[in-house]
CSV table of N, CA and C in Angstrom, one decimal:
chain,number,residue,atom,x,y,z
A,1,UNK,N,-49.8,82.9,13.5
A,1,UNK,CA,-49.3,82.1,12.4
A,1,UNK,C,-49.0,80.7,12.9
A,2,UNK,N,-49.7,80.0,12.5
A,2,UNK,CA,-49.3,78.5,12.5
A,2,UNK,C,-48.0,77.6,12.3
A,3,UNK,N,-47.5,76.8,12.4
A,3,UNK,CA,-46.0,76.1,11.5
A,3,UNK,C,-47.1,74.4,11.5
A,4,UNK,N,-46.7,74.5,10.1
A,4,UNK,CA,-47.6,72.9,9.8
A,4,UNK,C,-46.5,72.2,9.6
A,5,UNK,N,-46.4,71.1,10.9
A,5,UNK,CA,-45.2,70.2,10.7
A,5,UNK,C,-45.8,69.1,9.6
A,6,UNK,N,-44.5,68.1,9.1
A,6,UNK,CA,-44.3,66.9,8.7
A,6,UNK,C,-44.7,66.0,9.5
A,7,UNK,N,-46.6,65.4,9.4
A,7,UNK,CA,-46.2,64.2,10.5
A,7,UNK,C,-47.4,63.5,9.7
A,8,UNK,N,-47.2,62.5,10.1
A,8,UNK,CA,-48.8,61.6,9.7
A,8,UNK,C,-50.4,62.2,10.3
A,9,UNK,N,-51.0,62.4,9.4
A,9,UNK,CA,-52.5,62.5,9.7
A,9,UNK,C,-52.5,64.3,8.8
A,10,UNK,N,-51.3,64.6,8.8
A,10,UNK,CA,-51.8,66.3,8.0
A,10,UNK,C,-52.1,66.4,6.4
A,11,UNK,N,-52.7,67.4,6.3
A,11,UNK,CA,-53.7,67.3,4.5
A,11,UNK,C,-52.1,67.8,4.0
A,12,UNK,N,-52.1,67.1,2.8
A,12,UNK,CA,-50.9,67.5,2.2
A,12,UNK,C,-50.9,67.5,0.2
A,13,UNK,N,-50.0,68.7,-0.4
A,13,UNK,CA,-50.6,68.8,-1.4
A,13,UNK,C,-49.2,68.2,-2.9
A,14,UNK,N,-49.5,67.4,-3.8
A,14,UNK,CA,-48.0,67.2,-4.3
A,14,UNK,C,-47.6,67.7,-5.3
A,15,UNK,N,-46.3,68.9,-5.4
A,15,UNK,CA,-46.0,69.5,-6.0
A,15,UNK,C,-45.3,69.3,-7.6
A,16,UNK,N,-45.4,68.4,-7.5
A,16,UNK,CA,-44.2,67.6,-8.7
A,16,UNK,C,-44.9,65.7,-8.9
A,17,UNK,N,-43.8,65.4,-10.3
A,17,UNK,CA,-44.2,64.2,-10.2
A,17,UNK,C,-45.3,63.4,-11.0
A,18,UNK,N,-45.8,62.4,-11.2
A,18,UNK,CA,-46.6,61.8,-11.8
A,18,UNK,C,-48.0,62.1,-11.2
A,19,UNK,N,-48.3,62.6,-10.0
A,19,UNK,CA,-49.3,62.7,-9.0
A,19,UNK,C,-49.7,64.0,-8.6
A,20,UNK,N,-48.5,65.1,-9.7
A,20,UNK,CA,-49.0,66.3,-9.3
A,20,UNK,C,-50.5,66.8,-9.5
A,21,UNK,N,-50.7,68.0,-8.1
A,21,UNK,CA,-51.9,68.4,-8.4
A,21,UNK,C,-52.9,67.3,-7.6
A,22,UNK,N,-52.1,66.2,-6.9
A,22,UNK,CA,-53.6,65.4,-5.6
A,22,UNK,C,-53.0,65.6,-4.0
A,23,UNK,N,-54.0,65.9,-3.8
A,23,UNK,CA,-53.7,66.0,-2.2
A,23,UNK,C,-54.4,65.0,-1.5
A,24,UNK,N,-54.2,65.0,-0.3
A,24,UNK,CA,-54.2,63.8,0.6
A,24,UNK,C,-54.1,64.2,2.0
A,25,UNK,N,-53.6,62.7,2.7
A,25,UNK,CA,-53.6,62.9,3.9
A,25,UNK,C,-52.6,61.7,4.1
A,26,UNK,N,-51.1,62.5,4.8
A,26,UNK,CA,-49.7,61.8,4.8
A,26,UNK,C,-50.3,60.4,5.8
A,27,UNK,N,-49.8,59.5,5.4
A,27,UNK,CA,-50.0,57.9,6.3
A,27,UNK,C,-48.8,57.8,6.9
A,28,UNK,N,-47.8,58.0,5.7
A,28,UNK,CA,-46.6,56.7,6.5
A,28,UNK,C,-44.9,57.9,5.7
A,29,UNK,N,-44.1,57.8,6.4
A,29,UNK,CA,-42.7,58.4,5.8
A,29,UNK,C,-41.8,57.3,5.8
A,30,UNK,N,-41.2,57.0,4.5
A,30,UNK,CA,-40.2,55.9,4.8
A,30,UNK,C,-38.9,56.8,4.8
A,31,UNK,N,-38.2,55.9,5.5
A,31,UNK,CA,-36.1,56.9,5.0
A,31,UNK,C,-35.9,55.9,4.8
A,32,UNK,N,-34.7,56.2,3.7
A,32,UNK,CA,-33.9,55.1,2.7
A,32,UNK,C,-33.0,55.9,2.6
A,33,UNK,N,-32.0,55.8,3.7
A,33,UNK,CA,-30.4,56.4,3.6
A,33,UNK,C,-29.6,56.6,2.5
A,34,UNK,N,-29.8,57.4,2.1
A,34,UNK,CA,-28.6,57.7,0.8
A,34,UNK,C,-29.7,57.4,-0.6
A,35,UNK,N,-30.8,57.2,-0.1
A,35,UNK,CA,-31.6,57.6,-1.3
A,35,UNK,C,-33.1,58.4,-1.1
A,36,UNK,N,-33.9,58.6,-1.6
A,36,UNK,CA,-35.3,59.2,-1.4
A,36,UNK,C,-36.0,58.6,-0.6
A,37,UNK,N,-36.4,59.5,0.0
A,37,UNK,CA,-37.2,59.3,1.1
A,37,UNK,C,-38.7,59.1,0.3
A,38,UNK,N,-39.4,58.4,0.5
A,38,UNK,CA,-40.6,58.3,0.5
A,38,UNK,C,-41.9,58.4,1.4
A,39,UNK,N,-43.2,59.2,0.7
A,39,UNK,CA,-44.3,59.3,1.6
A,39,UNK,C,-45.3,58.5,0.9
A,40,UNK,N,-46.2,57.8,1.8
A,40,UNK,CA,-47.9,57.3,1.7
A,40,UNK,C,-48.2,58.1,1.8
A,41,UNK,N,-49.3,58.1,0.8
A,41,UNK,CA,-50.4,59.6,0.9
A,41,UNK,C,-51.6,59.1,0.7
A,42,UNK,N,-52.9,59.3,1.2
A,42,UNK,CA,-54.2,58.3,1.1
A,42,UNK,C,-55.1,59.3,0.8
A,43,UNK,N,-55.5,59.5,-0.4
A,43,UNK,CA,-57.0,61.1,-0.9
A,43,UNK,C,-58.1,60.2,-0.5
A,44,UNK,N,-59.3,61.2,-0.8
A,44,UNK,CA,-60.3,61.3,0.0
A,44,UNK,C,-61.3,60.5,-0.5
A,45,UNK,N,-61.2,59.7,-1.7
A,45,UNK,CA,-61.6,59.0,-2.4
A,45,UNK,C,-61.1,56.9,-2.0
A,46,UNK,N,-59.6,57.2,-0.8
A,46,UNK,CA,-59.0,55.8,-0.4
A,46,UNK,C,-58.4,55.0,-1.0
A,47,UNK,N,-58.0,56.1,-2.3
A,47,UNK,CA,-56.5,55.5,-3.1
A,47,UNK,C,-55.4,55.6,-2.2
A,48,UNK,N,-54.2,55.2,-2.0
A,48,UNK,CA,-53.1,55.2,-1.2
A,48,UNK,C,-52.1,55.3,-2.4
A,49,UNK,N,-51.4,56.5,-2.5
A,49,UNK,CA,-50.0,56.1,-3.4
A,49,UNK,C,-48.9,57.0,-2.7
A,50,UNK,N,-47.7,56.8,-3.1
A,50,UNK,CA,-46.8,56.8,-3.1
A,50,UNK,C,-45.3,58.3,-3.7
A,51,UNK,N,-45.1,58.8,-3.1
A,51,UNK,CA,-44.2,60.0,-3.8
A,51,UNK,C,-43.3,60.1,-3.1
A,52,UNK,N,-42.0,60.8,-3.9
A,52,UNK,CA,-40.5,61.4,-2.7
A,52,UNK,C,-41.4,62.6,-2.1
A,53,UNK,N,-40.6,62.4,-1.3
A,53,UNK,CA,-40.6,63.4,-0.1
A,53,UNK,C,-40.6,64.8,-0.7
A,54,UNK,N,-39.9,65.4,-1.7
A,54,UNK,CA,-39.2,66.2,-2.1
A,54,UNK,C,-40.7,66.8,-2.8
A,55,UNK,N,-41.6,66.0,-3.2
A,55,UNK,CA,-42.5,66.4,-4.2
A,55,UNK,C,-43.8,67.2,-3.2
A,56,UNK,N,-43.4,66.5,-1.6
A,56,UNK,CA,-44.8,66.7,-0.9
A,56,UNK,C,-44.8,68.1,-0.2
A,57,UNK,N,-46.1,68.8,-0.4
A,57,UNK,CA,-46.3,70.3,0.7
A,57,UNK,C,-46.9,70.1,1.3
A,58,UNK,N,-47.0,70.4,2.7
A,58,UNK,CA,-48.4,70.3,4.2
A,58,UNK,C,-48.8,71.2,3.9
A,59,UNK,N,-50.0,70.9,3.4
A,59,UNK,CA,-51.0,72.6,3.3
A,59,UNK,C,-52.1,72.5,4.2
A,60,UNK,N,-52.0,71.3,5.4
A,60,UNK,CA,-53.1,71.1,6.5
A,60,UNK,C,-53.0,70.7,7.3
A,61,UNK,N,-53.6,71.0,8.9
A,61,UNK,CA,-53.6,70.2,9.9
A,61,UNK,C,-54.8,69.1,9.9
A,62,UNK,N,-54.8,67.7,10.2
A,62,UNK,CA,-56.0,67.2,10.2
A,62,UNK,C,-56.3,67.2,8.5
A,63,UNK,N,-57.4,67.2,8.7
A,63,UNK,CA,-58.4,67.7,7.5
A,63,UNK,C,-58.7,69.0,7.0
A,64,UNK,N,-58.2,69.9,7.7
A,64,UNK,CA,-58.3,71.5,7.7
A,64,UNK,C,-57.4,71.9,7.0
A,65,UNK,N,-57.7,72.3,5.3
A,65,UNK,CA,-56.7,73.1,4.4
A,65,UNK,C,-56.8,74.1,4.8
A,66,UNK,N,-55.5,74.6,5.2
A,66,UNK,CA,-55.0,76.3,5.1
A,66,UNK,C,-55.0,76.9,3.7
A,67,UNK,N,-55.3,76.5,2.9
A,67,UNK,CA,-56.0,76.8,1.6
A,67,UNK,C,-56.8,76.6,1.0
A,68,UNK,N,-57.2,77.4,-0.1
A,68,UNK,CA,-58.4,76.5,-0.8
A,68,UNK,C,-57.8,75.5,-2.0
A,69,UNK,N,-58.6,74.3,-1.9
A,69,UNK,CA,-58.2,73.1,-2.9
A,69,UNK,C,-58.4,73.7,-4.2
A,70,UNK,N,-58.1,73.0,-5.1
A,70,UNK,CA,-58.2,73.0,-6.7
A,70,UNK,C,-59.5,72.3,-6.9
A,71,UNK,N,-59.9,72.0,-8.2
A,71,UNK,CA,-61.4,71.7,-8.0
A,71,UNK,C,-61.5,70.1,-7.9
A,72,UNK,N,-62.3,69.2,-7.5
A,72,UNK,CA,-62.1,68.1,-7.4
A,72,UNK,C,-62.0,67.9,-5.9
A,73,UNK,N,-61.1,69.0,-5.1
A,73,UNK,CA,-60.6,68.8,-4.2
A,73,UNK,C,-59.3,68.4,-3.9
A,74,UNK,N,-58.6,67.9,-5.4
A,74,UNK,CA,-57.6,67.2,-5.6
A,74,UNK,C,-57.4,65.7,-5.8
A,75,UNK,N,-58.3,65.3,-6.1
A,75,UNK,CA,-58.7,63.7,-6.5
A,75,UNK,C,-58.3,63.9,-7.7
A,76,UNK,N,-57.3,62.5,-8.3
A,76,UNK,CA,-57.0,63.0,-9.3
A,76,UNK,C,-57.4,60.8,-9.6
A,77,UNK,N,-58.5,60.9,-10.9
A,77,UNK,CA,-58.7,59.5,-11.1
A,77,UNK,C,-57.6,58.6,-11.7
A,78,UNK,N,-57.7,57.5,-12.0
A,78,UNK,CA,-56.7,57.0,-12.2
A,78,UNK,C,-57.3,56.6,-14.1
A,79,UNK,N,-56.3,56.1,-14.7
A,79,UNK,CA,-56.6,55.8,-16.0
A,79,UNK,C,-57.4,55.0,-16.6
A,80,UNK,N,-57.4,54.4,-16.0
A,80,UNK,CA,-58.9,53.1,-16.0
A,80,UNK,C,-60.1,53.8,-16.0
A,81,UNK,N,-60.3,54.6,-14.6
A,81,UNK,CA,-61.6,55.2,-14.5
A,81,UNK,C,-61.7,56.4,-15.2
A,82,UNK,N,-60.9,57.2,-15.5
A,82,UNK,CA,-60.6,58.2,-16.8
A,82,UNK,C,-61.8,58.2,-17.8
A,83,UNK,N,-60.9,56.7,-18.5
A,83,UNK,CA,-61.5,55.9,-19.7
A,83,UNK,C,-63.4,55.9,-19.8
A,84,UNK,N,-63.5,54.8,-18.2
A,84,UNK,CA,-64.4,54.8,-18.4
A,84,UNK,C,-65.8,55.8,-17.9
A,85,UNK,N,-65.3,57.0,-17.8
A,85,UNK,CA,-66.6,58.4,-17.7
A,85,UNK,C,-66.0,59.4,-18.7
A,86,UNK,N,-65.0,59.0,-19.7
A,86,UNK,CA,-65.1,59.5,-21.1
A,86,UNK,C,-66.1,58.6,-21.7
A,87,UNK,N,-66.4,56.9,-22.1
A,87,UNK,CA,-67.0,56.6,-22.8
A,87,UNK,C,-68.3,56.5,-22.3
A,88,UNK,N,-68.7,57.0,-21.0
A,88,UNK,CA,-70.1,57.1,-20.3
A,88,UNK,C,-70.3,57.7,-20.7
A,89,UNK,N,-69.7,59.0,-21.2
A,89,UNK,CA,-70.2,60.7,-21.6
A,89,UNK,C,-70.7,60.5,-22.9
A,90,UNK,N,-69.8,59.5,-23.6
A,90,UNK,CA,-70.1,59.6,-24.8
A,90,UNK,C,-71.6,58.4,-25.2
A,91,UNK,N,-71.2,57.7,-24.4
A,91,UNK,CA,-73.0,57.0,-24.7
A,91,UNK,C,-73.9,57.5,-24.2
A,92,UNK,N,-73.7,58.8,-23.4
A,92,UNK,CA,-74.9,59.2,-23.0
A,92,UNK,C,-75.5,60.3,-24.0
A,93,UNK,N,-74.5,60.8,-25.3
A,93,UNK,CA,-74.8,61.6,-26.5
A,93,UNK,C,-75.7,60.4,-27.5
């Protein structure tokens, strides 16, 4: 059995939050004494955003999930691009 530490460069999945449901790959950990800690998280797509600590799981070393992903892989689009492959879909009817 493995122990999957907290460090930069491991696949990680977020459990809470506005971002739940994307996984990534941890960049950067900030500490902010006496308030939330924050992580960079960068998916596989080369979005970079942002979550407390509190929300993040290591579910990998490297690039190697000790799980299987959700579908997508965990890319989760952003609102903009949402929009526009709803109204691709629909001009393509």
């Amino acid at each position: 059995m493995d122990v999957l530490k907290f460090e930069p460069g491991n696949l990680c999945m977020i459990t809470g939050g506005r971002n739940l449901g994307r996984c990534g790959t941890v960049i950067q950990r900030e500490k902010h004494p006496g308030s939330f800690e924050i992580v960079h998280i960068k998916d596989s797509t080369g979005h970079v955003f942002a979550t407390r600590l509190t929300n993040v799981f290591i579910i990998g070393k490297g690039t190697k999930a000790f799980i299987s992903l959700p579908k997508g892989k965990g890319v989760k689009l952003s609102i903009a691009e949402e929009r526009d492959k709803r109204l691709a879909s629909k001009a393509a009817h």
